[in-house]
Amino acid sequence: MQLREVTYLAVALRIVAAILLGGFLGLERGMKNRAAGLRTYMLVCVGSCVIMLTNQYIYQVFGAGDPVRMGAQVVSGIGFLGAGTIVVTRRNQIKGLTTAAGLWTAAAVGLALGIGFYEAAFAGAFAIFFVITLLQRMDNKMHSKSRQLEIYFELTKEVSLGDFLRIVRDSDIEIYNVQRELGADSDAGNRAYIASLKTKKRSVHGEILEVVQDIAGVAYLEEL
């Protein structure tokens, strides 16, 4: 029971565990050179742990306050840090959602450690690591074979958008949500667009992109 209360041993154990688990979660993000990596995850986890320890200390020593009140502020307040890792590129790609979610869950692990709920903290940390690492291949495989995909493409001046759309549809590919990207036009006069594609049956995205790339007038193409 001493490890559940605020003692010198419990404080040291929880902070060390927060450093280890925070680093464990941030390792994969750091290896991928993400904005929030090893040290960021460590700090989030340790900070959450210290806040929860302080809350428990106030409640235990002074007999006043709510033992989880400060922790509730961490759950909502960590959003500002996560929001800083989410960016929208000029091609309307959203990046950083997994990192932001990882930071939020790292804070949850820190809170569990801070209150002395060691079992949930360790189980949660391994579950989070499993999701953001081992399940990535499955996620990529499902994404690569889905019937829908987003593309960015550039057309030369010689080909009209209407002709391009007609050829795509004649290839049994549905194209919709076509948006003109005025700021992305090339110096050569190529017009830039973003669109959504949908096939009648599941296909590898690489094969779909090859069909579109072979259309006359397509100067550049990539999947978003």
Coordinates of C-alpha atoms in Angstrom, one line a residue:
M1 CA 0.0 0.0 0.0
Q2 CA 3.0 2.4 0.5
L3 CA 3.4 2.5 -3.3
R4 CA -0.2 3.6 -3.7
E5 CA 0.3 6.6 -1.3
V6 CA 2.6 9.6 -1.7
T7 CA 5.9 8.4 -0.1
Y8 CA 9.5 9.1 -1.2
L9 CA 9.7 5.6 -2.7
A10 CA 6.4 6.0 -4.5
V11 CA 7.3 9.4 -5.9
A12 CA 10.6 8.2 -7.2
L13 CA 9.1 5.0 -8.7
R14 CA 6.3 6.8 -10.4
I15 CA 8.6 9.5 -12.0
V16 CA 11.1 6.9 -13.2
A17 CA 8.3 4.8 -14.6
A18 CA 6.9 7.9 -16.4
I19 CA 10.3 8.6 -17.9
L20 CA 10.6 5.0 -19.1
L21 CA 7.0 4.7 -20.4
G22 CA 7.0 8.1 -22.0
G23 CA 10.3 7.3 -23.8
F24 CA 8.9 4.0 -24.8
L25 CA 6.0 5.6 -26.5
G26 CA 8.0 8.4 -28.0
L27 CA 10.7 6.1 -29.4
E28 CA 8.7 5.2 -32.6
R29 CA 7.7 8.8 -33.3
G30 CA 11.3 9.9 -32.8
M31 CA 12.7 7.3 -35.2
K32 CA 10.3 8.7 -37.8
N33 CA 11.6 12.2 -37.2
R34 CA 8.3 13.5 -36.1
A35 CA 8.0 17.0 -34.4
A36 CA 7.0 15.4 -31.1
G37 CA 9.5 12.6 -30.4
L38 CA 11.3 10.9 -27.6
R39 CA 11.8 13.9 -25.3
T40 CA 8.4 15.4 -25.9
Y41 CA 6.6 12.2 -24.9
M42 CA 8.8 11.9 -21.9
L43 CA 8.0 15.4 -20.7
V44 CA 4.3 15.0 -21.3
C45 CA 4.2 11.7 -19.3
V46 CA 6.4 13.0 -16.5
G47 CA 4.5 16.3 -16.3
S48 CA 1.2 14.5 -16.0
C49 CA 2.6 12.2 -13.4
V50 CA 3.9 15.1 -11.3
I51 CA 0.6 17.0 -11.5
M52 CA -1.3 13.9 -10.3
L53 CA 1.2 13.4 -7.5
T54 CA 0.8 17.0 -6.4
N55 CA -3.0 16.6 -6.4
Q56 CA -2.8 13.4 -4.4
Y57 CA -0.3 15.0 -2.0
I58 CA -2.6 18.0 -1.3
Y59 CA -5.6 15.7 -0.7
Q60 CA -3.5 13.3 1.5
V61 CA -1.7 15.8 3.6
F62 CA -4.2 18.6 3.9
G63 CA -7.3 16.6 3.6
A64 CA -8.9 19.1 1.2
G65 CA -9.7 19.2 -2.5
D66 CA -10.6 16.7 -5.1
P67 CA -7.9 14.1 -5.7
V68 CA -8.5 14.0 -9.5
R69 CA -9.3 17.7 -10.1
M70 CA -5.9 18.7 -11.5
G71 CA -5.8 15.5 -13.6
A72 CA -9.0 16.6 -15.3
Q73 CA -7.3 19.8 -16.4
V74 CA -4.4 17.8 -17.9
V75 CA -6.8 15.7 -20.1
S76 CA -8.3 18.9 -21.6
G77 CA -5.2 21.0 -21.5
I78 CA -2.9 18.6 -23.4
G79 CA -4.9 19.5 -26.5
F80 CA -2.9 22.7 -27.1
L81 CA 0.3 20.6 -27.4
G82 CA -1.3 18.0 -29.7
A83 CA -2.8 20.7 -31.9
G84 CA 0.6 22.1 -32.5
T85 CA 1.7 18.8 -34.1
I86 CA -1.2 18.7 -36.6
V87 CA -0.5 20.5 -39.9
V88 CA -2.4 20.9 -43.2
T89 CA -0.1 20.9 -46.2
R90 CA -0.6 23.1 -49.2
R91 CA -2.1 20.0 -50.9
N92 CA -4.7 19.7 -48.1
Q93 CA -3.0 16.7 -46.6
I94 CA -3.4 16.4 -42.8
K95 CA -0.4 15.2 -40.9
G96 CA 0.3 14.7 -37.2
L97 CA -2.9 13.2 -36.0
T98 CA -1.2 10.0 -34.8
T99 CA 1.4 12.0 -33.0
A100 CA -1.2 14.2 -31.4
A101 CA -3.2 11.2 -30.3
G102 CA 0.0 9.6 -28.9
L103 CA 0.7 12.7 -26.8
W104 CA -2.8 12.7 -25.4
T105 CA -2.5 9.0 -24.5
A106 CA 1.0 9.5 -23.0
A107 CA -0.6 12.1 -20.7
A108 CA -3.2 9.5 -19.7
V109 CA -0.4 7.0 -18.8
G110 CA 1.3 9.7 -16.8
L111 CA -1.9 10.4 -14.9
A112 CA -2.4 6.7 -14.1
L113 CA 1.2 6.5 -12.8
G114 CA 0.8 9.7 -10.8
I115 CA -2.2 8.4 -8.9
G116 CA -0.5 5.0 -8.3
F117 CA -2.5 2.9 -10.8
Y118 CA 0.6 1.1 -12.0
E119 CA -1.3 -1.8 -13.7
A120 CA -3.3 0.5 -16.0
A121 CA -0.3 2.6 -16.8
F122 CA 1.9 -0.3 -17.9
A123 CA -0.9 -2.1 -19.7
G124 CA -2.0 1.1 -21.4
A125 CA 1.5 2.0 -22.5
F126 CA 2.1 -1.4 -24.2
A127 CA -1.4 -1.2 -25.8
I128 CA -0.6 2.3 -27.2
F129 CA 2.8 1.1 -28.5
F130 CA 1.2 -1.9 -30.1
V131 CA -1.4 0.4 -31.9
I132 CA 1.1 3.0 -33.2
T133 CA 3.8 0.5 -34.3
L134 CA 2.6 -3.0 -35.0
L135 CA -0.8 -2.1 -36.4
Q136 CA 0.7 0.4 -38.9
R137 CA 1.3 -2.2 -41.5
M138 CA -2.3 -3.4 -41.3
D139 CA -3.5 0.2 -41.6
N140 CA -1.3 0.8 -44.6
K141 CA -2.4 -2.4 -46.3
M142 CA -6.1 -1.6 -45.8
H143 CA -5.5 1.9 -47.1
S144 CA -3.6 0.8 -50.1
K145 CA -6.5 -1.5 -51.2
S146 CA -9.5 0.7 -50.4
R147 CA -11.9 1.6 -53.2
Q148 CA -11.4 5.3 -52.6
L149 CA -8.3 7.5 -52.8
E150 CA -7.3 11.1 -53.0
I151 CA -4.9 12.4 -55.7
Y152 CA -3.1 15.5 -56.7
F153 CA -2.5 15.9 -60.4
E154 CA -1.3 18.5 -62.9
L155 CA -2.6 18.9 -66.4
T156 CA -0.7 20.5 -69.3
K157 CA -2.2 23.4 -71.2
E158 CA -3.0 21.2 -74.2
V159 CA -5.6 19.1 -72.3
S160 CA -8.9 20.4 -70.9
L161 CA -10.2 19.3 -67.5
G162 CA -13.4 18.0 -69.2
D163 CA -11.4 15.8 -71.6
F164 CA -9.4 14.4 -68.7
L165 CA -12.6 13.7 -66.6
R166 CA -14.2 11.9 -69.5
I167 CA -11.2 9.6 -70.1
V168 CA -11.0 8.8 -66.4
R169 CA -14.6 7.8 -66.3
D170 CA -14.3 5.7 -69.5
S171 CA -11.6 3.7 -67.6
D172 CA -14.3 2.6 -65.0
I173 CA -13.0 5.0 -62.4
E174 CA -15.3 7.5 -60.8
I175 CA -13.8 10.9 -60.1
Y176 CA -15.4 13.6 -58.0
N177 CA -14.7 16.5 -55.6
V178 CA -12.3 18.0 -58.2
Q179 CA -10.8 21.2 -56.7
R180 CA -8.6 23.7 -58.5
E181 CA -5.3 24.5 -56.7
L182 CA -4.4 27.9 -58.0
G183 CA -1.4 28.5 -55.9
A184 CA 0.2 25.2 -57.0
D185 CA 0.3 25.9 -60.7
S186 CA 3.8 25.3 -62.2
D187 CA 5.9 27.8 -64.1
A188 CA 5.3 25.8 -67.3
G189 CA 1.6 26.6 -67.1
N190 CA 0.5 23.2 -65.8
R191 CA -2.8 23.4 -63.9
A192 CA -3.0 21.7 -60.5
Y193 CA -6.0 19.9 -59.1
I194 CA -7.0 17.7 -56.2
A195 CA -9.7 15.1 -56.7
S196 CA -11.2 11.9 -55.2
L197 CA -11.2 8.6 -57.1
K198 CA -13.4 5.6 -56.6
T199 CA -13.3 2.2 -58.3
K200 CA -16.1 -0.4 -58.7
K201 CA -13.9 -3.1 -57.1
R202 CA -11.0 -3.1 -54.7
S203 CA -7.7 -2.5 -56.4
V204 CA -4.2 -1.8 -55.5
H205 CA -3.8 2.0 -55.6
G206 CA -0.6 1.7 -57.6
E207 CA -2.5 0.1 -60.5
I208 CA -5.2 2.9 -60.4
L209 CA -2.5 5.6 -60.4
E210 CA -0.8 3.9 -63.4
V211 CA -4.0 4.1 -65.4
V212 CA -4.5 7.8 -64.6
Q213 CA -0.8 8.6 -65.2
D214 CA -1.0 7.1 -68.7
I215 CA -3.7 9.6 -69.7
A216 CA -2.4 12.1 -72.2
G217 CA -1.8 15.5 -70.7
V218 CA -1.1 14.3 -67.1
A219 CA 2.2 16.1 -66.3
Y220 CA 2.3 15.0 -62.6
L221 CA 0.3 12.7 -60.3
E222 CA 0.6 11.5 -56.7
E223 CA -1.6 10.0 -54.1
L224 CA -2.4 12.1 -51.1

